[in-house]
Amino acid sequence: MGQRAPIPAGPVASTKASLVSMRGPLGIGFLLAAIGRSTLAAIRSIGRISIFAVIAVSHVLRPPFFFRELSQQLLAIGFLSLPVVGLTALFTGGALALQIYAGGARFNAESVVPALVAIGIVRELGPVIGGLMVAGRVSASIAAEIGTMRVTEQIDALETLSTDPIKYLVVPRLLAGVITMPCLTFIGDTVGILGGFLVGTQRLGFNAAAYIQNTWNFLEVDDVTSSLVKAAVFGFIIAIMGCYHGHRSERGAKGVGRAATNAVVTASVLIFTANYLLTETFFSA
Amino acid sequence: MTPAVNTAQNGPPSPQVASGSGRALIEGAGLIEIESLHKAFDREVVLRGIDLSIDRGESLVIVGQSGSGKSVLLKCILGLAKPESGRILFRGRPLQGENRTEFLDQFGMLFQGGALFDSLTVWQNVAFRLLRGKNRKRGSEARAIAIEKLHRVGLEADVADRYPAELSGGMQKRVGLARAIGADPAVIFFDEPTTGLDPVRANVINALIRDIVDELGATAVTITHDMSSVRAIAHRVAMIHDGIIGWSGPVDSMDQSGNPQMEAFLNGGLSAARTD
């Protein structure tokens, strides 16, 4: 083990000493060990999440089916998310119209507002912002609910009542996420375009009929398809992250709170990652 | 440390007793037999070789200080925790696969905190197995049975449509008990049934457990450190100490066990005894 340099007194000298220490063999070793630990932890998490997701998917088509729980989740995840998705889409569409108008004015291209609002909302902002809003609302809620069930032994109780917790708790939420997110996104896309239309016609002076015509002409079936596929994938991510973190929740209010936070953070990051990969798949070349 | 072992058998169920190697092994035609069960969490060894036989129709109470592994043992029996080694037999067959499913279908469980499902009403909690199990019943029929079970534990029909959060702790325990007996199980497990209840309500729950177990002719396994519960509901007592069964015998012989840990536990002075 190398000898440490004497550390001079004073805050500046102390900072300098710690920097020196970081460059020394001990500091680099410590740093590498920390990076290694984080990397291993991340790989372990990815492995656990993947296994959990595979188990959950493998239960989807196998009976028994809990239709009552599915209908409850369709309501909780889908219908009750409508206001938040609709409002964010409406204002996003309006803001997008203003931004495109201001940017387009630099090139005398103000007329592209309807087309770009439609494409921007349908291809990108509708599913992503909708996904993030639902992740914030639903992923946290699922994680907190399942986490509370875990710490209050309700999941143990399910097992002792001959009921598989994956089938009873995870599968209905997973199906509800995959079914409702495309519906929510379709509505969000429509409301977002409506937001752009309202700003375009009421604030920017576009002719209503021309705006609608432009929107219709530029929007393609592939745009809508990609939006709905993205939404279904995001729905899967939102539900599986909520269920996974809830299922692994530690005891106590702090454990459940951490599970909810982790669910939202990982769902959001995975939504952005999946969005990029899906965009590459749909629109590259 | 190997605790002194003392066994005695002359209560209602009378299995044979064998002791050796510092452990008590109760042999007989047990409904549930646990053989050399070991369980650890990371490096912390909780169960170091539990040997125990639970006979049909008996009410066995497992006692031990907090953290001694009582609940872990129960979770191992129920399949909620996987032991490192050892066997658990139900009717002579290992508790795995189909046999475990068969076992689960024949028992009820009262959890320490009730573990009632928040999103379901009281009657849906009680009739949970009846609404979903392989012997599924129609909703109205299941509800009628649930209300009958609620009556059995001293609750009126008007609580049937309430949610668990709207009930007091004592009422939640009763609903949990009603759920445990919902499908007339052959084996009922009780995890700390009186924890968190005042003495009056605890006595009511103890009396209910005793009466219901007798009435159903069920086998009961209770985990508790409440000695009034032990005296009220046990035929036989087994004490876990240092991860093994340190003493086992009929409830009547508990006070004359001659086992230092048992005596210290009865006198509430286990920690003092260990210090000595």
PDB file of N, CA and C in Angstrom, chain A residues 111-185:
ATOM      1  N   SER A 111     -46.662  28.623 -42.935  1.00  0.00           N
ATOM      2  CA  SER A 111     -47.759  27.741 -43.363  1.00  0.00           C
ATOM      3  C   SER A 111     -47.561  26.269 -42.961  1.00  0.00           C
ATOM      4  N   VAL A 112     -46.346  25.940 -42.502  1.00  0.00           N
ATOM      5  CA  VAL A 112     -46.119  24.528 -42.127  1.00  0.00           C
ATOM      6  C   VAL A 112     -46.693  24.191 -40.751  1.00  0.00           C
ATOM      7  N   VAL A 113     -47.213  25.191 -40.076  1.00  0.00           N
ATOM      8  CA  VAL A 113     -47.700  24.953 -38.701  1.00  0.00           C
ATOM      9  C   VAL A 113     -48.657  23.757 -38.616  1.00  0.00           C
ATOM     10  N   PRO A 114     -49.720  23.688 -39.376  1.00  0.00           N
ATOM     11  CA  PRO A 114     -50.664  22.561 -39.222  1.00  0.00           C
ATOM     12  C   PRO A 114     -49.992  21.205 -39.425  1.00  0.00           C
ATOM     13  N   ALA A 115     -49.163  21.109 -40.459  1.00  0.00           N
ATOM     14  CA  ALA A 115     -48.534  19.816 -40.754  1.00  0.00           C
ATOM     15  C   ALA A 115     -47.563  19.409 -39.660  1.00  0.00           C
ATOM     16  N   LEU A 116     -46.719  20.352 -39.245  1.00  0.00           N
ATOM     17  CA  LEU A 116     -45.717  20.001 -38.240  1.00  0.00           C
ATOM     18  C   LEU A 116     -46.325  19.750 -36.861  1.00  0.00           C
ATOM     19  N   VAL A 117     -47.368  20.502 -36.565  1.00  0.00           N
ATOM     20  CA  VAL A 117     -48.049  20.233 -35.283  1.00  0.00           C
ATOM     21  C   VAL A 117     -48.593  18.803 -35.302  1.00  0.00           C
ATOM     22  N   ALA A 118     -49.233  18.445 -36.380  1.00  0.00           N
ATOM     23  CA  ALA A 118     -49.837  17.105 -36.467  1.00  0.00           C
ATOM     24  C   ALA A 118     -48.761  16.023 -36.394  1.00  0.00           C
ATOM     25  N   ILE A 119     -47.709  16.197 -37.201  1.00  0.00           N
ATOM     26  CA  ILE A 119     -46.655  15.168 -37.221  1.00  0.00           C
ATOM     27  C   ILE A 119     -45.931  15.110 -35.870  1.00  0.00           C
ATOM     28  N   GLY A 120     -45.607  16.278 -35.347  1.00  0.00           N
ATOM     29  CA  GLY A 120     -44.892  16.343 -34.065  1.00  0.00           C
ATOM     30  C   GLY A 120     -45.684  15.708 -32.930  1.00  0.00           C
ATOM     31  N   ILE A 121     -46.974  16.029 -32.911  1.00  0.00           N
ATOM     32  CA  ILE A 121     -47.816  15.478 -31.836  1.00  0.00           C
ATOM     33  C   ILE A 121     -47.995  13.968 -32.013  1.00  0.00           C
ATOM     34  N   VAL A 122     -48.356  13.561 -33.218  1.00  0.00           N
ATOM     35  CA  VAL A 122     -48.708  12.150 -33.413  1.00  0.00           C
ATOM     36  C   VAL A 122     -47.476  11.249 -33.318  1.00  0.00           C
ATOM     37  N   ARG A 123     -46.400  11.665 -33.980  1.00  0.00           N
ATOM     38  CA  ARG A 123     -45.229  10.784 -33.993  1.00  0.00           C
ATOM     39  C   ARG A 123     -44.493  10.778 -32.649  1.00  0.00           C
ATOM     40  N   GLU A 124     -44.416  11.913 -31.997  1.00  0.00           N
ATOM     41  CA  GLU A 124     -43.483  12.032 -30.890  1.00  0.00           C
ATOM     42  C   GLU A 124     -44.126  12.477 -29.570  1.00  0.00           C
ATOM     43  N   LEU A 125     -44.664  13.697 -29.595  1.00  0.00           N
ATOM     44  CA  LEU A 125     -45.065  14.283 -28.309  1.00  0.00           C
ATOM     45  C   LEU A 125     -46.276  13.613 -27.690  1.00  0.00           C
ATOM     46  N   GLY A 126     -47.218  13.206 -28.523  1.00  0.00           N
ATOM     47  CA  GLY A 126     -48.435  12.560 -27.985  1.00  0.00           C
ATOM     48  C   GLY A 126     -48.090  11.332 -27.163  1.00  0.00           C
ATOM     49  N   PRO A 127     -47.426  10.333 -27.787  1.00  0.00           N
ATOM     50  CA  PRO A 127     -47.116   9.130 -26.994  1.00  0.00           C
ATOM     51  C   PRO A 127     -46.127   9.387 -25.858  1.00  0.00           C
ATOM     52  N   VAL A 128     -45.110  10.223 -26.100  1.00  0.00           N
ATOM     53  CA  VAL A 128     -44.084  10.395 -25.058  1.00  0.00           C
ATOM     54  C   VAL A 128     -44.634  11.175 -23.867  1.00  0.00           C
ATOM     55  N   ILE A 129     -45.280  12.307 -24.148  1.00  0.00           N
ATOM     56  CA  ILE A 129     -45.800  13.097 -23.014  1.00  0.00           C
ATOM     57  C   ILE A 129     -46.943  12.349 -22.324  1.00  0.00           C
ATOM     58  N   GLY A 130     -47.786  11.706 -23.120  1.00  0.00           N
ATOM     59  CA  GLY A 130     -48.848  10.878 -22.519  1.00  0.00           C
ATOM     60  C   GLY A 130     -48.239   9.782 -21.659  1.00  0.00           C
ATOM     61  N   GLY A 131     -47.207   9.139 -22.192  1.00  0.00           N
ATOM     62  CA  GLY A 131     -46.544   8.061 -21.454  1.00  0.00           C
ATOM     63  C   GLY A 131     -45.952   8.564 -20.156  1.00  0.00           C
ATOM     64  N   LEU A 132     -45.312   9.718 -20.213  1.00  0.00           N
ATOM     65  CA  LEU A 132     -44.692  10.263 -18.991  1.00  0.00           C
ATOM     66  C   LEU A 132     -45.751  10.646 -17.951  1.00  0.00           C
ATOM     67  N   MET A 133     -46.848  11.222 -18.430  1.00  0.00           N
ATOM     68  CA  MET A 133     -47.909  11.615 -17.487  1.00  0.00           C
ATOM     69  C   MET A 133     -48.524  10.372 -16.830  1.00  0.00           C
ATOM     70  N   VAL A 134     -48.777   9.361 -17.651  1.00  0.00           N
ATOM     71  CA  VAL A 134     -49.362   8.127 -17.089  1.00  0.00           C
ATOM     72  C   VAL A 134     -48.341   7.422 -16.186  1.00  0.00           C
ATOM     73  N   ALA A 135     -47.055   7.500 -16.575  1.00  0.00           N
ATOM     74  CA  ALA A 135     -46.017   6.892 -15.719  1.00  0.00           C
ATOM     75  C   ALA A 135     -46.046   7.545 -14.344  1.00  0.00           C
ATOM     76  N   GLY A 136     -46.126   8.882 -14.333  1.00  0.00           N
ATOM     77  CA  GLY A 136     -46.149   9.607 -13.060  1.00  0.00           C
ATOM     78  C   GLY A 136     -47.368   9.255 -12.231  1.00  0.00           C
ATOM     79  N   ARG A 137     -48.506   9.100 -12.903  1.00  0.00           N
ATOM     80  CA  ARG A 137     -49.747   8.852 -12.176  1.00  0.00           C
ATOM     81  C   ARG A 137     -49.921   7.371 -11.818  1.00  0.00           C
ATOM     82  N   VAL A 138     -49.678   6.520 -12.812  1.00  0.00           N
ATOM     83  CA  VAL A 138     -50.053   5.110 -12.653  1.00  0.00           C
ATOM     84  C   VAL A 138     -48.911   4.249 -12.085  1.00  0.00           C
ATOM     85  N   SER A 139     -47.701   4.464 -12.596  1.00  0.00           N
ATOM     86  CA  SER A 139     -46.586   3.625 -12.135  1.00  0.00           C
ATOM     87  C   SER A 139     -46.408   3.771 -10.625  1.00  0.00           C
ATOM     88  N   ALA A 140     -46.434   5.022 -10.176  1.00  0.00           N
ATOM     89  CA  ALA A 140     -46.277   5.281  -8.740  1.00  0.00           C
ATOM     90  C   ALA A 140     -47.419   4.652  -7.957  1.00  0.00           C
ATOM     91  N   SER A 141     -48.618   4.788  -8.500  1.00  0.00           N
ATOM     92  CA  SER A 141     -49.792   4.262  -7.810  1.00  0.00           C
ATOM     93  C   SER A 141     -49.738   2.730  -7.711  1.00  0.00           C
ATOM     94  N   ILE A 142     -49.345   2.085  -8.820  1.00  0.00           N
ATOM     95  CA  ILE A 142     -49.245   0.610  -8.811  1.00  0.00           C
ATOM     96  C   ILE A 142     -48.172   0.171  -7.813  1.00  0.00           C
ATOM     97  N   ALA A 143     -47.005   0.858  -7.869  1.00  0.00           N
ATOM     98  CA  ALA A 143     -45.906   0.468  -6.973  1.00  0.00           C
ATOM     99  C   ALA A 143     -46.314   0.653  -5.511  1.00  0.00           C
ATOM    100  N   ALA A 144     -46.982   1.761  -5.226  1.00  0.00           N
ATOM    101  CA  ALA A 144     -47.394   2.016  -3.837  1.00  0.00           C
ATOM    102  C   ALA A 144     -48.431   0.990  -3.385  1.00  0.00           C
ATOM    103  N   GLU A 145     -49.370   0.664  -4.278  1.00  0.00           N
ATOM    104  CA  GLU A 145     -50.437  -0.270  -3.914  1.00  0.00           C
ATOM    105  C   GLU A 145     -49.866  -1.682  -3.668  1.00  0.00           C
ATOM    106  N   ILE A 146     -49.065  -2.137  -4.628  1.00  0.00           N
ATOM    107  CA  ILE A 146     -48.506  -3.489  -4.473  1.00  0.00           C
ATOM    108  C   ILE A 146     -47.479  -3.512  -3.340  1.00  0.00           C
ATOM    109  N   GLY A 147     -46.725  -2.423  -3.200  1.00  0.00           N
ATOM    110  CA  GLY A 147     -45.759  -2.339  -2.106  1.00  0.00           C
ATOM    111  C   GLY A 147     -46.446  -2.409  -0.752  1.00  0.00           C
ATOM    112  N   THR A 148     -47.559  -1.695  -0.624  1.00  0.00           N
ATOM    113  CA  THR A 148     -48.319  -1.736   0.633  1.00  0.00           C
ATOM    114  C   THR A 148     -48.872  -3.133   0.867  1.00  0.00           C
ATOM    115  N   MET A 149     -49.335  -3.757  -0.206  1.00  0.00           N
ATOM    116  CA  MET A 149     -49.842  -5.137  -0.072  1.00  0.00           C
ATOM    117  C   MET A 149     -48.725  -6.073   0.364  1.00  0.00           C
ATOM    118  N   ARG A 150     -47.532  -5.824  -0.147  1.00  0.00           N
ATOM    119  CA  ARG A 150     -46.390  -6.667   0.237  1.00  0.00           C
ATOM    120  C   ARG A 150     -46.086  -6.521   1.731  1.00  0.00           C
ATOM    121  N   VAL A 151     -46.004  -5.254   2.199  1.00  0.00           N
ATOM    122  CA  VAL A 151     -45.578  -5.059   3.590  1.00  0.00           C
ATOM    123  C   VAL A 151     -46.694  -5.367   4.594  1.00  0.00           C
ATOM    124  N   THR A 152     -47.940  -5.372   4.132  1.00  0.00           N
ATOM    125  CA  THR A 152     -49.033  -5.723   5.058  1.00  0.00           C
ATOM    126  C   THR A 152     -49.448  -7.193   4.898  1.00  0.00           C
ATOM    127  N   GLU A 153     -48.611  -7.967   4.243  1.00  0.00           N
ATOM    128  CA  GLU A 153     -48.782  -9.421   4.082  1.00  0.00           C
ATOM    129  C   GLU A 153     -49.980  -9.798   3.216  1.00  0.00           C
ATOM    130  N   GLN A 154     -50.534  -8.830   2.473  1.00  0.00           N
ATOM    131  CA  GLN A 154     -51.675  -9.172   1.620  1.00  0.00           C
ATOM    132  C   GLN A 154     -51.244 -10.090   0.474  1.00  0.00           C
ATOM    133  N   ILE A 155     -49.991  -9.937   0.019  1.00  0.00           N
ATOM    134  CA  ILE A 155     -49.522 -10.805  -1.067  1.00  0.00           C
ATOM    135  C   ILE A 155     -49.315 -12.227  -0.538  1.00  0.00           C
ATOM    136  N   ASP A 156     -48.796 -12.318   0.687  1.00  0.00           N
ATOM    137  CA  ASP A 156     -48.697 -13.645   1.320  1.00  0.00           C
ATOM    138  C   ASP A 156     -50.093 -14.255   1.464  1.00  0.00           C
ATOM    139  N   ALA A 157     -51.043 -13.400   1.840  1.00  0.00           N
ATOM    140  CA  ALA A 157     -52.420 -13.887   2.016  1.00  0.00           C
ATOM    141  C   ALA A 157     -52.965 -14.422   0.690  1.00  0.00           C
ATOM    142  N   LEU A 158     -52.652 -13.727  -0.401  1.00  0.00           N
ATOM    143  CA  LEU A 158     -53.106 -14.205  -1.715  1.00  0.00           C
ATOM    144  C   LEU A 158     -52.579 -15.608  -1.990  1.00  0.00           C
ATOM    145  N   GLU A 159     -51.296 -15.791  -1.703  1.00  0.00           N
ATOM    146  CA  GLU A 159     -50.692 -17.108  -1.964  1.00  0.00           C
ATOM    147  C   GLU A 159     -51.353 -18.184  -1.115  1.00  0.00           C
ATOM    148  N   THR A 160     -51.618 -17.837   0.140  1.00  0.00           N
ATOM    149  CA  THR A 160     -52.231 -18.848   1.006  1.00  0.00           C
ATOM    150  C   THR A 160     -53.684 -19.123   0.612  1.00  0.00           C
ATOM    151  N   LEU A 161     -54.279 -18.216  -0.164  1.00  0.00           N
ATOM    152  CA  LEU A 161     -55.637 -18.447  -0.649  1.00  0.00           C
ATOM    153  C   LEU A 161     -55.602 -19.059  -2.054  1.00  0.00           C
ATOM    154  N   SER A 162     -54.490 -19.727  -2.354  1.00  0.00           N
ATOM    155  CA  SER A 162     -54.319 -20.437  -3.628  1.00  0.00           C
ATOM    156  C   SER A 162     -54.440 -19.516  -4.844  1.00  0.00           C
ATOM    157  N   THR A 163     -54.052 -18.271  -4.684  1.00  0.00           N
ATOM    158  CA  THR A 163     -54.141 -17.320  -5.798  1.00  0.00           C
ATOM    159  C   THR A 163     -52.742 -16.813  -6.120  1.00  0.00           C
ATOM    160  N   ASP A 164     -52.359 -16.970  -7.374  1.00  0.00           N
ATOM    161  CA  ASP A 164     -51.035 -16.532  -7.797  1.00  0.00           C
ATOM    162  C   ASP A 164     -51.003 -14.995  -7.874  1.00  0.00           C
ATOM    163  N   PRO A 165     -50.146 -14.347  -7.077  1.00  0.00           N
ATOM    164  CA  PRO A 165     -50.117 -12.875  -7.086  1.00  0.00           C
ATOM    165  C   PRO A 165     -49.768 -12.287  -8.455  1.00  0.00           C
ATOM    166  N   ILE A 166     -48.968 -13.029  -9.236  1.00  0.00           N
ATOM    167  CA  ILE A 166     -48.632 -12.519 -10.580  1.00  0.00           C
ATOM    168  C   ILE A 166     -49.899 -12.470 -11.429  1.00  0.00           C
ATOM    169  N   LYS A 167     -50.677 -13.526 -11.373  1.00  0.00           N
ATOM    170  CA  LYS A 167     -51.906 -13.568 -12.172  1.00  0.00           C
ATOM    171  C   LYS A 167     -52.932 -12.549 -11.678  1.00  0.00           C
ATOM    172  N   TYR A 168     -53.034 -12.439 -10.361  1.00  0.00           N
ATOM    173  CA  TYR A 168     -54.094 -11.612  -9.782  1.00  0.00           C
ATOM    174  C   TYR A 168     -53.742 -10.125  -9.799  1.00  0.00           C
ATOM    175  N   LEU A 169     -52.467  -9.815  -9.566  1.00  0.00           N
ATOM    176  CA  LEU A 169     -52.086  -8.402  -9.434  1.00  0.00           C
ATOM    177  C   LEU A 169     -51.378  -7.858 -10.674  1.00  0.00           C
ATOM    178  N   VAL A 170     -50.456  -8.642 -11.227  1.00  0.00           N
ATOM    179  CA  VAL A 170     -49.594  -8.117 -12.291  1.00  0.00           C
ATOM    180  C   VAL A 170     -50.272  -8.195 -13.663  1.00  0.00           C
ATOM    181  N   VAL A 171     -50.833  -9.362 -13.987  1.00  0.00           N
ATOM    182  CA  VAL A 171     -51.390  -9.542 -15.341  1.00  0.00           C
ATOM    183  C   VAL A 171     -52.512  -8.534 -15.652  1.00  0.00           C
ATOM    184  N   PRO A 172     -53.480  -8.323 -14.763  1.00  0.00           N
ATOM    185  CA  PRO A 172     -54.519  -7.335 -15.096  1.00  0.00           C
ATOM    186  C   PRO A 172     -53.946  -5.930 -15.321  1.00  0.00           C
ATOM    187  N   ARG A 173     -52.944  -5.543 -14.544  1.00  0.00           N
ATOM    188  CA  ARG A 173     -52.347  -4.208 -14.706  1.00  0.00           C
ATOM    189  C   ARG A 173     -51.559  -4.129 -16.007  1.00  0.00           C
ATOM    190  N   LEU A 174     -50.876  -5.213 -16.324  1.00  0.00           N
ATOM    191  CA  LEU A 174     -50.086  -5.263 -17.559  1.00  0.00           C
ATOM    192  C   LEU A 174     -51.011  -5.148 -18.775  1.00  0.00           C
ATOM    193  N   LEU A 175     -52.063  -5.949 -18.783  1.00  0.00           N
ATOM    194  CA  LEU A 175     -53.007  -5.900 -19.904  1.00  0.00           C
ATOM    195  C   LEU A 175     -53.677  -4.537 -19.995  1.00  0.00           C
ATOM    196  N   ALA A 176     -54.056  -4.011 -18.832  1.00  0.00           N
ATOM    197  CA  ALA A 176     -54.719  -2.697 -18.830  1.00  0.00           C
ATOM    198  C   ALA A 176     -53.775  -1.627 -19.371  1.00  0.00           C
ATOM    199  N   GLY A 177     -52.497  -1.704 -19.008  1.00  0.00           N
ATOM    200  CA  GLY A 177     -51.522  -0.725 -19.508  1.00  0.00           C
ATOM    201  C   GLY A 177     -51.376  -0.818 -21.016  1.00  0.00           C
ATOM    202  N   VAL A 178     -51.271  -2.035 -21.533  1.00  0.00           N
ATOM    203  CA  VAL A 178     -51.054  -2.231 -22.975  1.00  0.00           C
ATOM    204  C   VAL A 178     -52.325  -1.872 -23.766  1.00  0.00           C
ATOM    205  N   ILE A 179     -53.489  -2.123 -23.184  1.00  0.00           N
ATOM    206  CA  ILE A 179     -54.739  -1.826 -23.896  1.00  0.00           C
ATOM    207  C   ILE A 179     -55.066  -0.329 -23.840  1.00  0.00           C
ATOM    208  N   THR A 180     -54.915   0.265 -22.670  1.00  0.00           N
ATOM    209  CA  THR A 180     -55.407   1.643 -22.519  1.00  0.00           C
ATOM    210  C   THR A 180     -54.453   2.707 -23.061  1.00  0.00           C
ATOM    211  N   MET A 181     -53.152   2.437 -23.009  1.00  0.00           N
ATOM    212  CA  MET A 181     -52.224   3.493 -23.461  1.00  0.00           C
ATOM    213  C   MET A 181     -52.443   3.883 -24.918  1.00  0.00           C
ATOM    214  N   PRO A 182     -52.630   2.934 -25.860  1.00  0.00           N
ATOM    215  CA  PRO A 182     -52.929   3.366 -27.231  1.00  0.00           C
ATOM    216  C   PRO A 182     -54.215   4.198 -27.312  1.00  0.00           C
ATOM    217  N   CYS A 183     -55.226   3.808 -26.544  1.00  0.00           N
ATOM    218  CA  CYS A 183     -56.488   4.581 -26.568  1.00  0.00           C
ATOM    219  C   CYS A 183     -56.234   5.987 -26.043  1.00  0.00           C
ATOM    220  N   LEU A 184     -55.520   6.061 -24.917  1.00  0.00           N
ATOM    221  CA  LEU A 184     -55.220   7.375 -24.325  1.00  0.00           C
ATOM    222  C   LEU A 184     -54.395   8.218 -25.299  1.00  0.00           C
ATOM    223  N   THR A 185     -53.448   7.578 -25.968  1.00  0.00           N
ATOM    224  CA  THR A 185     -52.571   8.312 -26.879  1.00  0.00           C
ATOM    225  C   THR A 185     -53.357   8.801 -28.088  1.00  0.00           C
TER     226      THR A 185
END
